[in-house]
Amino acid sequence: MVSRIRWLDISFKVLYNRRKVMTNPFMLPPEKKVEFHQIEVGYQFPPASINLEASRIALYLGAVGETSNLYQETSLVPPSAIAACAQAALAEKIVLLPGTIHISQELEFVGIARVCDTLTSRARVSRKQERGKMRLLNIDIEVLDRDSKTIMKGKSSFILPQSD
C-alpha cells in the first residue's frame, strides 16, 4: 500500500510539472472555479466526465515510469491513473491558492476500468474548518463507471492559506 501511495504522489508531481509546459490531458476544459469562501460542508462539485483514452493512459504510464506490459496487454487502467484523473478533475473546479498543501489522501478501489471507458467523478465537501490563517478542507471523491457502479471512493484533505 505504501508503494502505491508513493507512486501516486510521484505521478501527481510529474503531471503537475508537465502542466507548466504542456496541456495536461487529464484536465477538463476550464470552467468557473469555486473559492473556499463560496463552499460549505455538503457542497457538491459538478460531476466530471473522465475519458480514459489510450493516449492519455499511455502518457500516464510513461510519466510514472511503468515498464510492466500488464496494462498494455490487458487494457486495464492503473488504479492510480483513475485517482490522478479524479484529482485533476477536482483541481479544475476549485481555486487552490499558492501555498495549498495536499496533506492526505485515502482511496479505496472497488472496481476496474479499461482503456476507452468513460467514468464520472463526483466530489463533495465533507469538512471545512478555519484555524487562524490556515483553512482545512476535506473532499470526498467517488468515481463511477458507465453503469453508475462505484470503482473508486476516497477522501482528499488540503490545508489552504488565507487569501489576501
Coordinates of C-alpha atoms in Angstrom, one line a residue, residues 26-144:
F26 CA -6.2 14.6 -17.6
M27 CA -7.5 18.1 -17.2
L28 CA -11.0 19.0 -18.2
P29 CA -11.9 22.2 -20.2
P30 CA -11.7 25.3 -17.9
E31 CA -14.9 26.0 -16.0
K32 CA -15.7 28.6 -13.4
K33 CA -13.8 27.6 -10.3
V34 CA -15.3 28.0 -6.8
E35 CA -13.3 29.6 -4.0
F36 CA -13.1 28.4 -0.3
H37 CA -15.5 31.1 0.9
Q38 CA -18.1 30.0 -1.6
I39 CA -18.5 26.5 -0.4
E40 CA -19.9 24.9 2.8
V41 CA -20.0 21.3 4.1
G42 CA -22.2 19.3 1.8
Y43 CA -21.3 21.4 -1.3
Q44 CA -21.2 19.1 -4.4
F45 CA -19.0 20.0 -7.2
P46 CA -20.4 19.5 -10.7
P47 CA -19.8 15.9 -11.9
A48 CA -16.8 15.5 -14.2
S49 CA -16.6 13.1 -17.2
I50 CA -13.3 11.3 -17.5
N51 CA -12.4 9.8 -20.8
L52 CA -9.8 7.1 -20.5
E53 CA -8.4 7.4 -24.0
A54 CA -5.5 5.1 -24.9
S55 CA -3.2 8.1 -25.5
R56 CA -3.9 9.5 -22.0
I57 CA -3.2 6.3 -20.3
A58 CA 0.0 5.8 -22.3
L59 CA 1.1 9.2 -21.3
Y60 CA 0.4 8.4 -17.6
L61 CA 2.3 5.1 -17.8
G62 CA 5.2 6.9 -19.3
A63 CA 5.1 9.7 -16.7
V64 CA 5.3 7.2 -13.8
G65 CA 7.8 5.0 -15.5
E66 CA 5.7 1.9 -15.6
T67 CA 7.6 -0.8 -17.5
S68 CA 5.3 -3.8 -17.0
N69 CA 3.3 -4.9 -20.0
L70 CA 0.4 -5.7 -17.8
Y71 CA -1.6 -2.6 -18.7
Q72 CA -0.8 -2.7 -22.4
E73 CA -1.7 -6.4 -22.7
T74 CA -5.0 -6.2 -20.7
S75 CA -6.2 -2.7 -21.5
L76 CA -6.7 -2.3 -17.7
V77 CA -6.2 1.2 -16.4
P78 CA -4.0 1.5 -13.3
P79 CA -6.0 2.5 -10.2
S80 CA -3.5 5.3 -9.6
A81 CA -4.3 6.7 -13.0
I82 CA -8.0 6.8 -12.1
A83 CA -7.2 8.6 -8.9
A84 CA -5.0 11.1 -10.8
C85 CA -7.8 11.8 -13.3
A86 CA -10.3 12.4 -10.4
Q87 CA -7.9 14.7 -8.6
A88 CA -7.2 16.6 -11.9
A89 CA -10.9 17.0 -12.5
L90 CA -11.3 18.4 -8.9
A91 CA -8.4 20.8 -9.5
E92 CA -10.3 22.2 -12.4
K93 CA -13.3 23.1 -10.2
I94 CA -11.7 24.7 -7.1
V95 CA -9.3 27.6 -6.6
L96 CA -6.2 26.2 -4.9
L97 CA -4.1 29.2 -3.9
P98 CA -0.3 29.1 -3.9
G99 CA 0.8 27.6 -0.6
T100 CA -2.0 25.0 -0.6
I101 CA -0.8 21.7 0.7
H102 CA -2.4 18.3 -0.2
I103 CA -1.9 16.7 3.3
S104 CA -3.6 13.3 2.9
Q105 CA -5.5 11.0 0.7
E106 CA -7.4 7.8 1.4
L107 CA -8.5 5.8 -1.5
E108 CA -10.4 2.5 -2.0
F109 CA -10.6 0.8 -5.3
V110 CA -13.6 -1.4 -5.6
G111 CA -13.8 -1.9 -9.4
I112 CA -11.8 -1.8 -12.6
A113 CA -11.7 0.4 -15.6
R114 CA -10.4 -0.3 -19.1
V115 CA -8.9 1.9 -21.7
C116 CA -11.7 3.8 -23.7
D117 CA -14.1 3.7 -20.7
T118 CA -15.8 6.9 -19.7
L119 CA -16.1 7.5 -16.0
T120 CA -17.9 10.1 -13.8
S121 CA -16.1 11.7 -10.9
R122 CA -18.2 13.2 -8.1
A123 CA -16.8 15.3 -5.3
R124 CA -18.4 16.7 -2.1
V125 CA -17.1 18.9 0.7
S126 CA -17.2 16.8 3.9
R127 CA -15.3 19.2 6.2
K128 CA -14.4 22.8 6.2
Q129 CA -12.6 24.4 9.1
E130 CA -10.6 27.6 9.7
R131 CA -7.9 27.9 12.3
G132 CA -6.0 31.2 12.4
K133 CA -4.6 31.9 9.0
M134 CA -4.9 28.3 7.7
R135 CA -8.0 26.6 6.4
L136 CA -8.7 22.8 6.3
L137 CA -10.8 21.3 3.6
N138 CA -11.8 17.6 3.2
I139 CA -13.3 16.5 0.0
D140 CA -14.9 13.1 -0.6
I141 CA -14.4 11.7 -4.1
E142 CA -16.3 8.9 -5.9
V143 CA -15.6 7.6 -9.4
L144 CA -18.4 5.7 -11.2

